[in-house]
Amino acid sequence: MSDKSVVSVKILEVNEVSFSMKSLPENIHEVEFGKNLQYGLGFNLSVDHKSNIFRIRILVNYSVNSVNDIMVSSEVDVVFKVKNLNNVVKVDELTKKMDIQNEFLSTLVGVCIGTSRGVLSTKTKGTPFAKAPLPIINSKDVVSKMMGVQVKK
């Protein structure tokens, strides 16, 4: 395999963009995923082919079923340096639509979810949310839901 076909990735930066947490109402003493706690994920992807930079911003929200509000919100920006980025990410210059290789994106989304889990674990320490870390999430399922037809296998 030639050096031009090998794709390698390293993390350049992890930046906490924002974090907020609200206190639970007095009538709620515990939170647990699958019972009264839900999470939501959001992603923003950007690419800079000139610098071989691929960036994923991940937003994680926690909400409690009986509370009509987001209780925990974390936004983290992860910057990757990707050797031979053109082999896995292509951008249509006219529509600006990204065509991203599925396995590549799934791997990086998994890294971002794990990174966010660590940030949330640190930030919620000593609160009821500390006992409810972000669950293990199948990044391939996340990618198929978030990208739909844009993901290339």
Backbone as a printed PyTorch tensor [residue, N CA C, xyz], in Angstrom:
tensor([[[  0.8510,  -1.1730,   0.0000],
         [  0.0000,   0.0000,   0.0000],
         [  0.8980,   1.2380,   0.0000]],

        [[  0.6240,   2.1890,  -0.8660],
         [  1.4480,   3.3930,  -0.9270],
         [  1.1190,   4.3170,   0.2330]],

        [[  2.0800,   5.1810,   0.5490],
         [  1.9110,   6.1310,   1.6460],
         [  0.7500,   7.0810,   1.3870]],

        [[  0.4260,   7.3190,   0.1240],
         [ -0.6570,   8.2430,  -0.2140],
         [ -2.0400,   7.6490,   0.0400]],

        [[ -2.1180,   6.3440,   0.2370],
         [ -3.4260,   5.7380,   0.4850],
         [ -3.6770,   5.4700,   1.9720]],

        [[ -2.6310,   5.5500,   2.7780],
         [ -2.7670,   5.2830,   4.2090],
         [ -3.3300,   6.5200,   4.9050]],

        [[ -4.4290,   6.3240,   5.6090],
         [ -5.0550,   7.4040,   6.3670],
         [ -4.6770,   7.2130,   7.8300]],

        [[ -4.1200,   8.2530,   8.4170],
         [ -3.8210,   8.2000,   9.8470],
         [ -4.3820,   9.4540,  10.5050]],

        [[ -4.7550,   9.2990,  11.7660],
         [ -5.4530,  10.3680,  12.4780],
         [ -4.7880,  10.5870,  13.8280]],

        [[ -4.6590,  11.8570,  14.2030],
         [ -4.2470,  12.1690,  15.5700],
         [ -5.0870,  13.3320,  16.0740]],

        [[ -5.3030,  13.3440,  17.3740],
         [ -6.0570,  14.4350,  17.9920],
         [ -5.1010,  15.6060,  18.1910]],

        [[ -5.4760,  16.7630,  17.6480],
         [ -4.6860,  17.9790,  17.8440],
         [ -5.1410,  18.7570,  19.0670]],

        [[ -6.4650,  18.8650,  19.2330],
         [ -7.0140,  19.6810,  20.3160],
         [ -8.3280,  19.0900,  20.8110]],

        [[ -8.5820,  19.2960,  22.0890],
         [ -9.8970,  19.0540,  22.6800],
         [-10.2460,  20.3400,  23.4150]],

        [[-11.3200,  20.9830,  22.9920],
         [-11.7120,  22.2660,  23.5700],
         [-13.1220,  22.1870,  24.1310]],

        [[-13.2550,  22.5440,  25.3930],
         [-14.5890,  22.6530,  25.9790],
         [-15.1800,  23.9810,  25.5200]],

        [[-16.2540,  23.9140,  24.7660],
         [-16.8960,  25.1140,  24.2390],
         [-17.8430,  25.6950,  25.2780]],

        [[-18.6520,  24.8260,  25.8780],
         [-19.5910,  25.2940,  26.8960],
         [-20.0090,  24.1370,  27.7930]],

        [[-20.4460,  24.4980,  28.9840],
         [-21.0040,  23.5250,  29.9200],
         [-21.9780,  24.2620,  30.8230]],

        [[-23.1270,  23.6430,  31.0490],
         [-24.0730,  24.1960,  32.0220],
         [-24.7850,  23.0410,  32.7190]],

        [[-25.1480,  23.2680,  33.9610],
         [-25.8550,  22.2530,  34.7320],
         [-26.8020,  22.9610,  35.6920]],

        [[-28.0200,  22.4550,  35.7440],
         [-29.0240,  22.9910,  36.6580],
         [-29.2480,  21.9990,  37.7880]],

        [[-29.6500,  22.5090,  38.9140],
         [-29.9690,  21.6510,  40.0570],
         [-31.2690,  20.9070,  39.7930]],

        [[-31.3360,  19.6960,  40.3090],
         [-32.5740,  18.9260,  40.2060],
         [-33.6400,  19.5480,  41.0970]],

        [[-34.9010,  19.4380,  40.6890],
         [-35.9820,  19.8810,  41.5820],
         [-35.9160,  19.0930,  42.8960]],

        [[-36.4250,  19.6800,  43.9560],
         [-36.3440,  19.0640,  45.2890],
         [-37.0100,  17.6950,  45.3660]],

        [[-38.0050,  17.4370,  44.5320],
         [-38.7190,  16.1580,  44.5890],
         [-37.9960,  15.0370,  43.8250]],

        [[-36.8920,  15.3330,  43.1540],
         [-36.1260,  14.3120,  42.4280],
         [-34.7710,  14.1660,  43.1130]],

        [[-34.4800,  12.9330,  43.5670],
         [-33.2450,  12.7030,  44.3120],
         [-32.2270,  11.8930,  43.5220]],

        [[-32.6910,  11.1310,  42.5370],
         [-31.8000,  10.2980,  41.7340],
         [-32.1910,  10.3990,  40.2710]],

        [[-31.1880,  10.2410,  39.4240],
         [-31.4460,  10.1650,  37.9860],
         [-30.7650,   8.9150,  37.4460]],

        [[-31.4250,   8.2870,  36.4760],
         [-30.8710,   7.0770,  35.8770],
         [-31.3870,   6.9550,  34.4520]],

        [[-30.4470,   6.6710,  33.5270],
         [-30.8540,   6.4330,  32.1480],
         [-31.7520,   5.2080,  32.1000]],

        [[-32.7960,   5.2730,  31.3080],
         [-33.7490,   4.1880,  31.2040],
         [-34.8910,   4.3120,  32.1950]],

        [[-34.7500,   5.1940,  33.1650],
         [-35.8290,   5.4270,  34.1330],
         [-36.3610,   6.8450,  33.9790]],

        [[-35.5960,   7.8270,  34.4280],
         [-36.0950,   9.2030,  34.3550],
         [-35.1310,  10.1650,  33.6510]],

        [[-34.0530,   9.6400,  33.1060],
         [-33.0430,  10.4850,  32.4680],
         [-32.8710,  10.1000,  31.0050]],

        [[-32.7830,  11.1040,  30.1480],
         [-32.5660,  10.8930,  28.7120],
         [-31.3940,  11.7570,  28.2630]],

        [[-30.7470,  11.3360,  27.1880],
         [-29.6830,  12.1560,  26.6180],
         [-29.9990,  12.4430,  25.1560]],

        [[-29.4270,  13.5060,  24.6720],
         [-29.5150,  13.8490,  23.2580],
         [-28.1280,  14.2150,  22.7690]],

        [[-27.8530,  13.8860,  21.5120],
         [-26.5550,  14.1770,  20.9060],
         [-26.7520,  15.0470,  19.6730]],

        [[-25.8220,  15.9380,  19.4430],
         [-25.8020,  16.7310,  18.2210],
         [-24.3600,  16.8650,  17.7560]],

        [[-24.1770,  16.9510,  16.4530],
         [-22.8290,  17.0260,  15.8920],
         [-22.7610,  18.1110,  14.8310]],

        [[-21.6190,  18.7630,  14.7620],
         [-21.3240,  19.7030,  13.6950],
         [-19.9610,  19.3030,  13.1490]],

        [[-19.8950,  19.0500,  11.8550],
         [-18.6610,  18.5900,  11.2240],
         [-18.1090,  19.6870,  10.3310]],

        [[-16.7870,  19.8330,  10.3300],
         [-16.1680,  20.7530,   9.3810],
         [-14.8360,  20.1750,   8.9290]],

        [[-14.4360,  20.5820,   7.7390],
         [-13.2150,  20.0510,   7.1460],
         [-12.4170,  21.1950,   6.5250]],

        [[-11.1000,  21.1020,   6.6520],
         [-10.1770,  22.0230,   5.9950],
         [ -9.1400,  21.1600,   5.2840]],

        [[ -9.3780,  20.9210,   4.0000],
         [ -8.4860,  20.0390,   3.2440],
         [ -7.0760,  20.6080,   3.1180]],

        [[ -6.9440,  21.9160,   3.0550],
         [ -5.6080,  22.5250,   2.9170],
         [ -4.7260,  22.2020,   4.1160]],

        [[ -5.3120,  22.1710,   5.2940],
         [ -4.5560,  21.8930,   6.5210],
         [ -4.6990,  20.4560,   6.9940]],

        [[ -5.4800,  19.6570,   6.2700],
         [ -5.7690,  18.2700,   6.6700],
         [ -6.3970,  18.1990,   8.0590]],

        [[ -7.3260,  19.1210,   8.3050],
         [ -8.0040,  19.2030,   9.5960],
         [ -9.4590,  18.7620,   9.4450]],

        [[ -9.8850,  17.8690,  10.3300],
         [-11.2840,  17.4630,  10.4150],
         [-11.7140,  17.7540,  11.8420]],

        [[-12.8190,  18.4590,  11.9810],
         [-13.2600,  18.9360,  13.2920],
         [-14.6780,  18.4360,  13.5470]],

        [[-14.8930,  17.9390,  14.7510],
         [-16.2340,  17.5360,  15.1690],
         [-16.5660,  18.2720,  16.4600]],

        [[-17.6770,  18.9630,  16.4350],
         [-18.2020,  19.5960,  17.6490],
         [-19.3840,  18.7410,  18.0880]],

        [[-19.3320,  18.2630,  19.3220],
         [-20.3910,  17.3980,  19.8470],
         [-21.1180,  18.1170,  20.9790]],

        [[-22.4250,  18.0680,  20.9060],
         [-23.2860,  18.6330,  21.9440],
         [-24.0110,  17.4730,  22.6160]],

        [[-23.9370,  17.4210,  23.9380],
         [-24.6420,  16.3980,  24.7120],
         [-25.5590,  17.1140,  25.6940]],

        [[-26.8290,  16.7390,  25.6780],
         [-27.8090,  17.2840,  26.6170],
         [-28.4190,  16.1600,  27.4350]],

        [[-28.6220,  16.4130,  28.7140],
         [-29.3710,  15.5110,  29.5860],
         [-30.6820,  16.2020,  29.9360]],

        [[-31.7560,  15.4440,  29.8830],
         [-33.0390,  15.9710,  30.3520],
         [-33.6940,  14.9320,  31.2540]],

        [[-34.4560,  15.4280,  32.2040],
         [-35.1760,  14.5770,  33.1520],
         [-36.6320,  14.5640,  32.7170]],

        [[-37.2250,  13.3670,  32.6660],
         [-38.5770,  13.1980,  32.1230],
         [-39.5960,  14.1730,  32.6850]],

        [[-39.6090,  14.3880,  33.9790],
         [-40.6530,  15.2170,  34.5890],
         [-40.3210,  16.7110,  34.5790]],

        [[-39.1650,  17.0680,  34.0490],
         [-38.7470,  18.4720,  34.0060],
         [-38.6890,  18.9030,  32.5450]],

        [[-39.3570,  19.9750,  32.2300],
         [-39.4190,  20.4420,  30.8470],
         [-38.2470,  21.3790,  30.5530]],

        [[-37.0180,  20.8690,  30.7270],
         [-35.8460,  21.7100,  30.5280],
         [-34.6070,  20.8250,  30.3840]],

        [[-33.5870,  21.3520,  29.7470],
         [-32.3050,  20.6600,  29.6760],
         [-31.5910,  20.8910,  31.0010]],

        [[-31.1730,  19.7980,  31.6320],
         [-30.5530,  19.8910,  32.9530],
         [-29.0250,  19.9700,  32.8710]],

        [[-28.4450,  19.2740,  31.9200],
         [-26.9970,  19.2980,  31.7130],
         [-26.7590,  19.4860,  30.2230]],

        [[-25.8420,  20.3690,  29.8930],
         [-25.4900,  20.6010,  28.4960],
         [-23.9770,  20.7620,  28.4000]],

        [[-23.3820,  20.0100,  27.4860],
         [-21.9350,  20.0690,  27.2900],
         [-21.6460,  20.1320,  25.7980]],

        [[-20.7740,  21.0440,  25.4220],
         [-20.3600,  21.1580,  24.0250],
         [-18.8340,  21.0980,  23.9820]],

        [[-18.3220,  20.1540,  23.2010],
         [-16.8850,  19.9190,  23.1100],
         [-16.4920,  19.9080,  21.6360]],

        [[-15.3730,  20.5510,  21.3430],
         [-14.8390,  20.6230,  19.9870],
         [-13.5670,  19.7780,  19.9410]],

        [[-13.5370,  18.7860,  19.0520],
         [-12.3640,  17.9280,  18.9170],
         [-11.7910,  18.1470,  17.5210]],

        [[-10.4990,  18.4800,  17.4780],
         [ -9.8200,  18.7840,  16.2200],
         [ -8.8540,  17.6440,  15.9090]],

        [[ -9.0030,  17.0810,  14.7170],
         [ -8.1670,  15.9660,  14.2780],
         [ -7.2800,  16.4050,  13.1160]],

        [[ -6.0500,  15.9410,  13.1120],
         [ -5.1540,  16.0870,  11.9680],
         [ -5.1970,  14.7480,  11.2460]],

        [[ -5.5400,  14.7700,   9.9520],
         [ -5.7580,  13.5320,   9.2090],
         [ -4.8300,  13.4870,   8.0010]],

        [[ -3.9110,  12.5430,   8.0140],
         [ -3.0360,  12.3280,   6.8650],
         [ -3.8630,  11.6830,   5.7570]],

        [[ -3.7780,  12.2330,   4.5620],
         [ -4.5400,  11.7670,   3.3960],
         [ -6.0470,  11.9110,   3.6100]],

        [[ -6.4320,  13.0440,   4.1540],
         [ -7.8420,  13.3450,   4.4220],
         [ -8.7040,  13.1990,   3.1730]],

        [[ -8.1540,  13.5500,   2.0180],
         [ -8.9190,  13.4560,   0.7580],
         [ -9.3870,  12.0390,   0.4530]],

        [[ -8.7490,  11.0420,   1.0280],
         [ -9.1550,   9.6530,   0.7850],
         [-10.4380,   9.2710,   1.5140]],

        [[-10.8070,  10.0340,   2.5510],
         [-11.9730,   9.6640,   3.3500],
         [-13.0550,  10.7400,   3.4210]],

        [[-12.7090,  11.9710,   3.0580],
         [-13.6820,  13.0640,   3.0760],
         [-13.5650,  13.8500,   1.7840]],

        [[-14.6810,  13.9340,   1.0840],
         [-14.7320,  14.7320,  -0.1360],
         [-15.8540,  15.7490,   0.0280]],

        [[-15.6470,  16.9390,  -0.5230],
         [-16.6470,  17.9950,  -0.4290],
         [-17.0170,  18.4360,  -1.8340]],

        [[-18.3110,  18.4220,  -2.1280],
         [-18.8100,  18.9420,  -3.3990],
         [-18.7180,  20.4620,  -3.3250]],

        [[-17.8880,  21.0540,  -4.1610],
         [-17.6620,  22.5040,  -4.1000],
         [-18.9230,  23.3000,  -4.4060]],

        [[-19.8040,  22.7450,  -5.2040],
         [-21.0280,  23.4510,  -5.5700],
         [-22.0470,  23.4370,  -4.4290]],

        [[-22.3160,  22.2630,  -3.8880],
         [-23.3480,  22.1380,  -2.8450],
         [-22.7770,  22.2090,  -1.4280]],

        [[-21.4510,  22.0660,  -1.2940],
         [-20.7530,  22.0300,   0.0060],
         [-21.1180,  20.7950,   0.8280]],

        [[-21.7350,  19.8190,   0.1810],
         [-22.1070,  18.5750,   0.8560],
         [-20.8630,  17.6990,   1.0220]],

        [[-20.6940,  17.1580,   2.2380],
         [-19.5640,  16.2790,   2.5200],
         [-19.9390,  14.8330,   2.2350]],

        [[-19.0250,  14.1280,   1.6120],
         [-19.1410,  12.6900,   1.3890],
         [-18.0420,  12.0610,   2.2410]],

        [[-18.4420,  11.3800,   3.3130],
         [-17.4910,  10.9000,   4.3140],
         [-17.5320,   9.3800,   4.3830]],

        [[-16.3530,   8.7680,   4.3870],
         [-16.2700,   7.3150,   4.4940],
         [-16.8010,   6.8840,   5.8610]],

        [[-17.6850,   5.9170,   5.8610],
         [-18.4280,   5.4970,   7.0520],
         [-17.5290,   5.0790,   8.2190]],

        [[-16.5730,   4.2120,   7.9600],
         [-15.7160,   3.6980,   9.0340],
         [-14.8950,   4.8270,   9.6700]],

        [[-14.3990,   5.7310,   8.8490],
         [-13.6400,   6.8870,   9.3370],
         [-14.4920,   7.7320,  10.2820]],

        [[-15.6870,   8.0930,   9.8290],
         [-16.5540,   8.9380,  10.6390],
         [-16.9960,   8.2230,  11.9150]],

        [[-17.3210,   6.9480,  11.8150],
         [-17.7270,   6.1860,  13.0060],
         [-16.6260,   6.1670,  14.0590]],

        [[-15.3980,   5.9980,  13.6110],
         [-14.2690,   5.9890,  14.5450],
         [-14.1370,   7.3250,  15.2590]],

        [[-14.1880,   8.4230,  14.4980],
         [-14.0090,   9.7420,  15.1080],
         [-15.1960,  10.1320,  15.9840]],

        [[-16.3980,   9.7540,  15.5840],
         [-17.5730,  10.0150,  16.4230],
         [-17.4370,   9.2560,  17.7450]],

        [[-16.9470,   8.0200,  17.6800],
         [-16.7170,   7.2470,  18.9020],
         [-15.7160,   7.9270,  19.8270]],

        [[-14.6510,   8.4840,  19.2480],
         [-13.6660,   9.2250,  20.0400],
         [-14.3240,  10.4340,  20.7020]],

        [[-15.1470,  11.1480,  19.9430],
         [-15.8070,  12.3530,  20.4720],
         [-16.8130,  12.0210,  21.5700]],

        [[-17.5420,  10.9300,  21.4090],
         [-18.4860,  10.5100,  22.4530],
         [-17.7200,  10.1660,  23.7300]],

        [[-16.6300,   9.4170,  23.5960],
         [-15.8200,   9.0730,  24.7620],
         [-15.2090,  10.3020,  25.4250]],

        [[-14.7630,  11.2460,  24.6120],
         [-14.2060,  12.4920,  25.1400],
         [-15.2700,  13.2590,  25.9110]],

        [[-16.4630,  13.3330,  25.3450],
         [-17.5680,  14.0230,  26.0240],
         [-17.9440,  13.3190,  27.3210]],

        [[-17.8930,  11.9930,  27.3160],
         [-18.1880,  11.2320,  28.5360],
         [-17.2030,  11.6300,  29.6400]],

        [[-15.9380,  11.7700,  29.2870],
         [-14.9300,  12.1770,  30.2610],
         [-15.1600,  13.5850,  30.7810]],

        [[-15.4880,  14.5080,  29.8900],
         [-15.7770,  15.8850,  30.3040],
         [-16.9760,  15.9030,  31.2450]],

        [[-18.0440,  15.1920,  30.8620],
         [-19.2450,  15.1490,  31.7030],
         [-18.9520,  14.5190,  33.0610]],

        [[-18.1520,  13.4800,  33.0750],
         [-17.8030,  12.8160,  34.3310],
         [-17.0760,  13.7800,  35.2690]],

        [[-16.1520,  14.5300,  34.7150],
         [-15.4010,  15.5030,  35.5150],
         [-16.2910,  16.6390,  35.9970]],

        [[-17.1120,  17.1650,  35.1050],
         [-17.9250,  18.3410,  35.4190],
         [-19.0930,  18.0380,  36.3620]],

        [[-19.5830,  16.7970,  36.3600],
         [-20.7410,  16.4640,  37.2020],
         [-20.3420,  15.8050,  38.5250]],

        [[-19.0460,  15.6570,  38.7550],
         [-18.5680,  15.0200,  39.9880],
         [-19.2100,  15.6820,  41.2080]],

        [[-19.7100,  14.8490,  42.1250],
         [-20.3260,  15.3560,  43.3440],
         [-21.7860,  15.7550,  43.2000]],

        [[-22.3730,  15.5180,  42.0320],
         [-23.7850,  15.8350,  41.8020],
         [-24.5410,  14.5390,  41.5180]],

        [[-25.8790,  14.5690,  41.5310],
         [-26.6400,  13.3630,  41.1840],
         [-26.3400,  12.8610,  39.7660]],

        [[-25.9130,  13.7470,  38.8750],
         [-25.6290,  13.3420,  37.4940],
         [-24.3400,  12.5290,  37.3820]],

        [[-23.4850,  12.5930,  38.3940],
         [-22.2360,  11.8330,  38.3770],
         [-22.4960,  10.3330,  38.3760]],

        [[-23.6220,   9.9230,  38.9380],
         [-23.9620,   8.4990,  38.9920],
         [-24.6310,   8.0210,  37.7100]],

        [[-24.7300,   8.9160,  36.7250],
         [-25.3490,   8.5730,  35.4430],
         [-24.4330,   9.0240,  34.3060]],

        [[-23.2760,   8.3410,  34.1540],
         [-22.3960,   8.7360,  33.0540],
         [-23.0500,   8.4480,  31.7030]],

        [[-22.6160,   9.1780,  30.7020],
         [-23.1260,   8.9530,  29.3510],
         [-22.9380,   7.4780,  29.0000]],

        [[-23.9920,   6.7930,  28.5720],
         [-23.8900,   5.3510,  28.2990],
         [-22.9390,   5.0310,  27.1390]],

        [[-22.5840,   3.7640,  27.0300],
         [-21.8290,   3.2920,  25.8710],
         [-22.7790,   3.3700,  24.6770]],

        [[-22.3350,   4.0290,  23.6310],
         [-23.1820,   4.2930,  22.4710],
         [-22.4870,   3.7450,  21.2320]],

        [[-23.2170,   3.0190,  20.4030],
         [-22.6690,   2.4760,  19.1630],
         [-22.5050,   3.6160,  18.1580]],

        [[-21.2590,   3.9740,  17.8800],
         [-21.0060,   5.1140,  16.9940],
         [-21.4750,   4.8550,  15.5620]],

        [[-21.5050,   3.6010,  15.1370],
         [-22.0090,   3.3010,  13.7830],
         [-23.4930,   3.6200,  13.6810]],

        [[-24.2500,   3.3200,  14.7370],
         [-25.6740,   3.6670,  14.7490],
         [-25.8640,   5.1770,  14.7420]],

        [[-25.0430,   5.8730,  15.5190],
         [-25.1280,   7.3370,  15.5690],
         [-24.8600,   7.9250,  14.1910]],

        [[-23.8190,   7.4450,  13.5360],
         [-23.4550,   7.9680,  12.2130],
         [-24.5590,   7.7090,  11.2030]],

        [[-25.1390,   6.5230,  11.2220],
         [-26.2030,   6.2330,  10.2490],
         [-27.4130,   7.1260,  10.4740]],

        [[-27.7080,   7.4620,  11.7280],
         [-28.8370,   8.3540,  12.0170],
         [-28.5270,   9.7990,  11.6630]],

        [[-27.3060,  10.2430,  11.9500],
         [-26.9960,  11.6560,  11.7460],
         [-26.7160,  12.0070,  10.2990]],

        [[-26.2100,  11.0740,   9.5280],
         [-25.8110,  11.3910,   8.1630],
         [-26.7510,  10.8380,   7.1010]],

        [[-27.4730,   9.7870,   7.4140],
         [-28.3830,   9.2150,   6.4270],
         [-27.6830,   8.9230,   5.1190]],

        [[-28.1630,   9.5110,   4.0520],
         [-27.6220,   9.2310,   2.7180],
         [-26.2580,   9.8590,   2.4840]],

        [[-25.7900,  10.7400,   3.3650],
         [-24.4930,  11.3790,   3.1590],
         [-23.3300,  10.4500,   3.4920]],

        [[-23.5820,   9.3890,   4.2560],
         [-22.5030,   8.4990,   4.6560],
         [-22.2140,   7.5170,   3.5360]],

        [[-20.9450,   7.4090,   3.1780],
         [-20.5190,   6.5010,   2.1160],
         [-19.8800,   5.2750,   2.7380]],

        [[-20.3520,   4.1080,   2.3480],
         [-19.7760,   2.8620,   2.8820],
         [-18.5760,   2.4460,   2.0690]]])
